[in-house]
Amino acid sequence: MAYRAITRRQDMLASTPLRARTMPRQPRLELPGFPLHVTQRGVNRAATFVDAGDYTRYLHWLSEALTEHEVALHAYVLMGNHVHLLATPSANGGISRAMAQVGSRYVRSFNRRHGRTGTLWEGRFKSSLVDSDRYALAVCRYIELNPVRAGLVDRPERYPWSSVHHHLGMKPDPMITSHPCLRSLASEEANQAAAYRELLCESLPEEDLTAIRQHIGKERSLGGPRFQAMVEAAIGRPVGIRPRGRPCKVAGE
């Protein structure tokens, strides 16, 4: 009898469409007024930008989409096969709608310009909710130092497709809304740029690099205990990275 029951269950699973058998995706960790670190990669790490026309078109449609969906952009970098953004939505789902819009428009343009078909991005974008008080500045530096870590340039301002020129006072970028973490570096704008330049001369601590990569890889909330507790209360589910393995037993239990 047990064997027959198992066999019937296997037959039912085999006849059920795969989509119906997969677990539904959890909603993104997204709260209005709190910044999100967003990244999206090319499928199989293939190139998503080939020439200056590609970069320019992506930035144009990104600006349109963020404006339409009321999302403030604080930092960005467009690499050869992926993008990084730090942005704050004014409403739930704002970033998701903006990324869907720019992605759709850009893929059509990219395929038409380069004579290809099919998908360009590796699934949906990844995102990590960021604690403004502690980690927003670290994520901003992480994004704008990306070309340096990749060995493309020796200084971030020598890479053209980044928000760093705005933050260093070299070239105003109408897309950028400076995050309070940068404005807190100094009272005057010129001094803010100088203070931020000094920070960019230093590599991010390995601890911050690891935390940023882990949290966006697992799409978790990046912040301290109070921030995590606040997000969990607002969203109603765990948002931090839990240690691997079974929890240790407490003596007497």
Short mmCIF file of C-alpha atoms in Angstrom, two decimals:
data_model
loop_
_atom_site.label_atom_id
_atom_site.label_comp_id
_atom_site.label_asym_id
_atom_site.label_seq_id
_atom_site.Cartn_x
_atom_site.Cartn_y
_atom_site.Cartn_z
CA MET A 1 0.00 0.00 0.00
CA ALA A 2 2.79 2.40 0.91
CA TYR A 3 4.54 1.66 -2.37
CA ARG A 4 1.34 2.35 -4.33
CA ALA A 5 0.81 5.64 -2.49
CA ILE A 6 4.37 6.76 -3.27
CA THR A 7 3.94 5.74 -6.92
CA ARG A 8 0.67 7.70 -7.24
CA ARG A 9 2.36 10.76 -5.73
CA GLN A 10 5.28 10.48 -8.17
CA ASP A 11 2.82 10.21 -11.08
CA MET A 12 0.97 13.30 -9.86
CA LEU A 13 4.22 15.29 -9.58
CA ALA A 14 5.31 14.17 -13.03
CA SER A 15 2.04 15.39 -14.54
CA THR A 16 2.09 18.73 -12.68
CA PRO A 17 3.63 21.66 -14.60
CA LEU A 18 7.00 22.75 -13.22
CA ARG A 19 5.73 26.27 -12.52
CA ALA A 20 3.04 24.89 -10.24
CA ARG A 21 5.59 22.83 -8.31
CA THR A 22 8.07 25.63 -7.63
CA MET A 23 7.86 27.77 -4.53
CA PRO A 24 6.54 31.29 -5.17
CA ARG A 25 9.11 34.07 -4.96
CA GLN A 26 9.01 36.17 -1.85
CA PRO A 27 8.35 39.87 -2.35
CA ARG A 28 11.45 42.02 -2.52
CA LEU A 29 12.75 43.72 0.58
CA GLU A 30 11.72 47.23 -0.33
CA LEU A 31 10.55 50.07 1.93
CA PRO A 32 9.67 53.57 0.74
CA GLY A 33 12.27 56.07 1.88
CA PHE A 34 15.06 53.53 2.39
CA PRO A 35 17.88 53.00 -0.13
CA LEU A 36 18.32 49.80 -2.10
CA HIS A 37 21.56 48.47 -3.54
CA VAL A 38 20.59 47.05 -6.94
CA THR A 39 22.67 44.95 -9.30
CA GLN A 40 21.91 43.19 -12.57
CA ARG A 41 24.26 41.02 -14.62
CA GLY A 42 24.37 39.87 -18.21
CA VAL A 43 23.30 36.29 -18.88
CA ASN A 44 26.30 33.97 -18.47
CA ARG A 45 28.26 37.13 -17.61
CA ALA A 46 28.14 38.17 -21.27
CA ALA A 47 28.62 41.81 -22.29
CA THR A 48 25.67 44.11 -21.70
CA PHE A 49 27.44 47.22 -23.05
CA VAL A 50 29.57 47.14 -26.18
CA ASP A 51 30.13 50.77 -27.10
CA ALA A 52 29.45 54.32 -25.92
CA GLY A 53 26.05 54.27 -27.62
CA ASP A 54 24.93 51.42 -25.38
CA TYR A 55 26.00 53.19 -22.17
CA THR A 56 24.35 56.44 -23.27
CA ARG A 57 21.07 54.79 -24.18
CA TYR A 58 20.90 52.84 -20.92
CA LEU A 59 21.46 55.99 -18.85
CA HIS A 60 18.82 57.86 -20.85
CA TRP A 61 16.16 55.20 -20.26
CA LEU A 62 17.26 54.75 -16.65
CA SER A 63 16.74 58.45 -16.01
CA GLU A 64 13.28 58.36 -17.62
CA ALA A 65 12.20 55.27 -15.69
CA LEU A 66 13.41 56.51 -12.30
CA THR A 67 11.72 59.88 -12.82
CA GLU A 68 8.44 58.28 -13.91
CA HIS A 69 8.34 55.93 -10.92
CA GLU A 70 9.63 58.52 -8.41
CA VAL A 71 12.87 56.81 -7.48
CA ALA A 72 15.87 58.88 -6.33
CA LEU A 73 19.22 57.68 -7.69
CA HIS A 74 22.20 58.24 -5.38
CA ALA A 75 25.02 56.32 -7.12
CA TYR A 76 25.61 54.13 -10.15
CA VAL A 77 28.24 52.40 -12.21
CA LEU A 78 27.79 50.68 -15.56
CA MET A 79 30.37 47.95 -16.05
CA GLY A 80 30.89 45.89 -19.21
CA ASN A 81 28.58 43.08 -18.12
CA HIS A 82 26.63 44.41 -15.15
CA VAL A 83 25.27 47.48 -13.40
CA HIS A 84 25.15 48.69 -9.79
CA LEU A 85 22.73 51.30 -8.44
CA LEU A 86 21.99 52.84 -5.06
CA ALA A 87 18.46 54.25 -5.15
CA THR A 88 15.56 55.15 -2.86
CA PRO A 89 11.94 54.54 -3.90
CA SER A 90 9.13 56.82 -2.79
CA ALA A 91 6.56 53.99 -3.01
CA ASN A 92 6.53 50.21 -2.75
CA GLY A 93 7.46 48.54 -6.01
CA GLY A 94 8.90 51.71 -7.52
CA ILE A 95 12.33 50.25 -8.21
CA SER A 96 10.90 47.01 -9.58
CA ARG A 97 8.72 48.92 -12.05
CA ALA A 98 11.56 51.22 -13.04
CA MET A 99 14.01 48.36 -13.62
CA ALA A 100 11.45 46.44 -15.67
CA GLN A 101 10.86 49.49 -17.84
CA VAL A 102 14.50 50.33 -18.50
CA GLY A 103 15.38 46.66 -18.99
CA SER A 104 12.72 46.08 -21.61
CA ARG A 105 13.60 49.20 -23.60
CA TYR A 106 17.34 48.63 -23.40
CA VAL A 107 17.25 44.95 -24.44
CA ARG A 108 15.25 45.79 -27.56
CA SER A 109 17.73 48.51 -28.47
CA PHE A 110 20.78 46.35 -27.71
CA ASN A 111 19.51 43.40 -29.76
CA ARG A 112 18.62 45.64 -32.70
CA ARG A 113 21.97 47.47 -32.68
CA HIS A 114 24.08 44.32 -32.37
CA GLY A 115 22.06 41.87 -34.48
CA ARG A 116 21.13 39.47 -31.72
CA THR A 117 17.97 37.99 -30.23
CA GLY A 118 16.86 36.66 -26.88
CA THR A 119 17.46 37.64 -23.30
CA LEU A 120 20.30 39.88 -22.17
CA TRP A 121 20.02 39.93 -18.38
CA GLU A 122 20.63 37.00 -16.06
CA GLY A 123 17.15 36.68 -14.58
CA ARG A 124 15.66 39.42 -12.45
CA PHE A 125 17.86 41.99 -10.76
CA LYS A 126 19.14 41.48 -7.22
CA SER A 127 18.68 44.02 -4.46
CA SER A 128 19.58 44.61 -0.84
CA LEU A 129 17.88 47.06 1.51
CA VAL A 130 20.55 49.32 3.06
CA ASP A 131 20.79 50.94 6.49
CA SER A 132 21.25 54.66 5.80
CA ASP A 133 23.09 55.37 9.04
CA ARG A 134 25.91 52.86 8.69
CA TYR A 135 26.11 51.27 5.27
CA ALA A 136 24.84 53.73 2.66
CA LEU A 137 28.22 55.48 2.42
CA ALA A 138 30.02 52.12 2.21
CA VAL A 139 27.73 50.96 -0.61
CA CYS A 140 28.25 54.24 -2.47
CA ARG A 141 32.01 53.76 -2.26
CA TYR A 142 31.64 50.09 -3.21
CA ILE A 143 29.76 51.07 -6.36
CA GLU A 144 32.05 53.85 -7.50
CA LEU A 145 35.25 51.92 -6.73
CA ASN A 146 34.07 48.96 -8.81
CA PRO A 147 36.15 49.91 -11.89
CA VAL A 148 39.27 50.22 -9.70
CA ARG A 149 38.75 46.79 -8.14
CA ALA A 150 38.22 45.37 -11.64
CA GLY A 151 41.60 46.81 -12.75
CA LEU A 152 40.07 49.03 -15.45
CA VAL A 153 41.42 52.30 -14.01
CA ASP A 154 43.73 53.36 -11.20
CA ARG A 155 41.37 56.09 -9.94
CA PRO A 156 37.55 55.99 -10.00
CA GLU A 157 37.20 59.38 -11.70
CA ARG A 158 39.00 58.01 -14.76
CA TYR A 159 36.08 55.69 -15.48
CA PRO A 160 33.43 57.52 -17.55
CA TRP A 161 30.25 55.56 -16.75
CA SER A 162 29.82 56.32 -13.07
CA SER A 163 28.27 58.85 -10.69
CA VAL A 164 31.67 59.55 -9.12
CA HIS A 165 32.19 62.70 -11.23
CA HIS A 166 29.11 64.23 -9.67
CA HIS A 167 30.18 63.39 -6.13
CA LEU A 168 33.68 64.76 -6.66
CA GLY A 169 32.29 68.03 -8.02
CA MET A 170 33.80 67.44 -11.46
CA LYS A 171 30.59 67.31 -13.53
CA PRO A 172 27.02 67.81 -12.25
CA ASP A 173 24.76 64.87 -13.06
CA PRO A 174 21.04 65.74 -13.13
CA MET A 175 20.21 62.07 -12.50
CA ILE A 176 21.81 62.11 -9.06
CA THR A 177 20.18 63.02 -5.77
CA SER A 178 22.97 63.16 -3.20
CA HIS A 179 22.29 60.87 -0.28
CA PRO A 180 22.42 62.44 3.22
CA CYS A 181 25.39 60.18 4.05
CA LEU A 182 27.49 62.21 1.60
CA ARG A 183 26.11 65.55 2.70
CA SER A 184 27.04 64.66 6.28
CA LEU A 185 30.75 64.54 5.42
CA ALA A 186 30.98 68.34 5.54
CA SER A 187 28.72 71.37 5.83
CA GLU A 188 29.75 72.91 2.49
CA GLU A 189 29.40 71.14 -0.86
CA ALA A 190 33.02 71.77 -1.90
CA ASN A 191 34.26 70.28 1.35
CA GLN A 192 31.95 67.29 0.91
CA ALA A 193 33.61 66.50 -2.42
CA ALA A 194 37.09 66.80 -0.88
CA ALA A 195 36.17 64.56 2.04
CA TYR A 196 34.65 61.98 -0.27
CA ARG A 197 37.73 62.05 -2.51
CA GLU A 198 39.84 61.12 0.50
CA LEU A 199 37.54 58.19 1.25
CA LEU A 200 37.82 56.96 -2.33
CA CYS A 201 41.60 56.90 -2.00
CA GLU A 202 41.16 54.17 0.59
CA SER A 203 40.02 50.64 -0.16
CA LEU A 204 36.88 49.46 1.56
CA PRO A 205 37.58 47.27 4.59
CA GLU A 206 37.34 43.58 3.75
CA GLU A 207 34.58 43.24 6.32
CA ASP A 208 32.41 45.75 4.44
CA LEU A 209 33.19 44.18 1.05
CA THR A 210 32.14 40.76 2.33
CA ALA A 211 28.98 42.06 3.99
CA ILE A 212 27.85 44.00 0.90
CA ARG A 213 28.46 41.05 -1.43
CA GLN A 214 26.80 38.51 0.84
CA HIS A 215 23.70 40.57 1.48
CA ILE A 216 23.02 41.48 -2.13
CA GLY A 217 23.82 37.93 -3.24
CA LYS A 218 21.18 36.59 -0.86
CA GLU A 219 18.94 39.66 -1.29
CA ARG A 220 18.91 40.42 2.43
CA SER A 221 18.80 43.59 4.48
CA LEU A 222 22.21 45.16 5.15
CA GLY A 223 22.33 46.92 8.49
CA GLY A 224 22.74 46.74 12.24
CA PRO A 225 20.48 44.91 14.72
CA ARG A 226 18.12 47.86 15.24
CA PHE A 227 17.72 48.35 11.49
CA GLN A 228 17.13 44.63 10.97
CA ALA A 229 14.50 44.57 13.71
CA MET A 230 12.73 47.58 12.21
CA VAL A 231 12.65 46.04 8.74
CA GLU A 232 11.44 42.68 10.05
CA ALA A 233 8.62 44.40 11.95
CA ALA A 234 7.64 46.40 8.86
CA ILE A 235 7.79 43.49 6.40
CA GLY A 236 6.77 40.66 8.70
CA ARG A 237 9.49 38.16 7.87
CA PRO A 238 13.21 37.56 8.56
CA VAL A 239 15.48 39.84 6.56
CA GLY A 240 19.01 39.09 7.81
CA ILE A 241 21.51 36.40 6.89
CA ARG A 242 21.26 33.46 9.25
CA PRO A 243 24.37 31.39 10.08
CA ARG A 244 24.62 28.01 8.38
CA GLY A 245 23.95 24.77 10.21
CA ARG A 246 21.55 23.80 12.96
CA PRO A 247 21.26 26.14 15.95
CA CYS A 248 23.32 25.14 18.96
CA LYS A 249 21.44 23.62 21.87
CA VAL A 250 21.36 25.58 25.07
CA ALA A 251 22.41 23.61 28.16
CA GLY A 252 19.41 22.19 30.00
CA GLU A 253 17.13 22.16 26.93
#
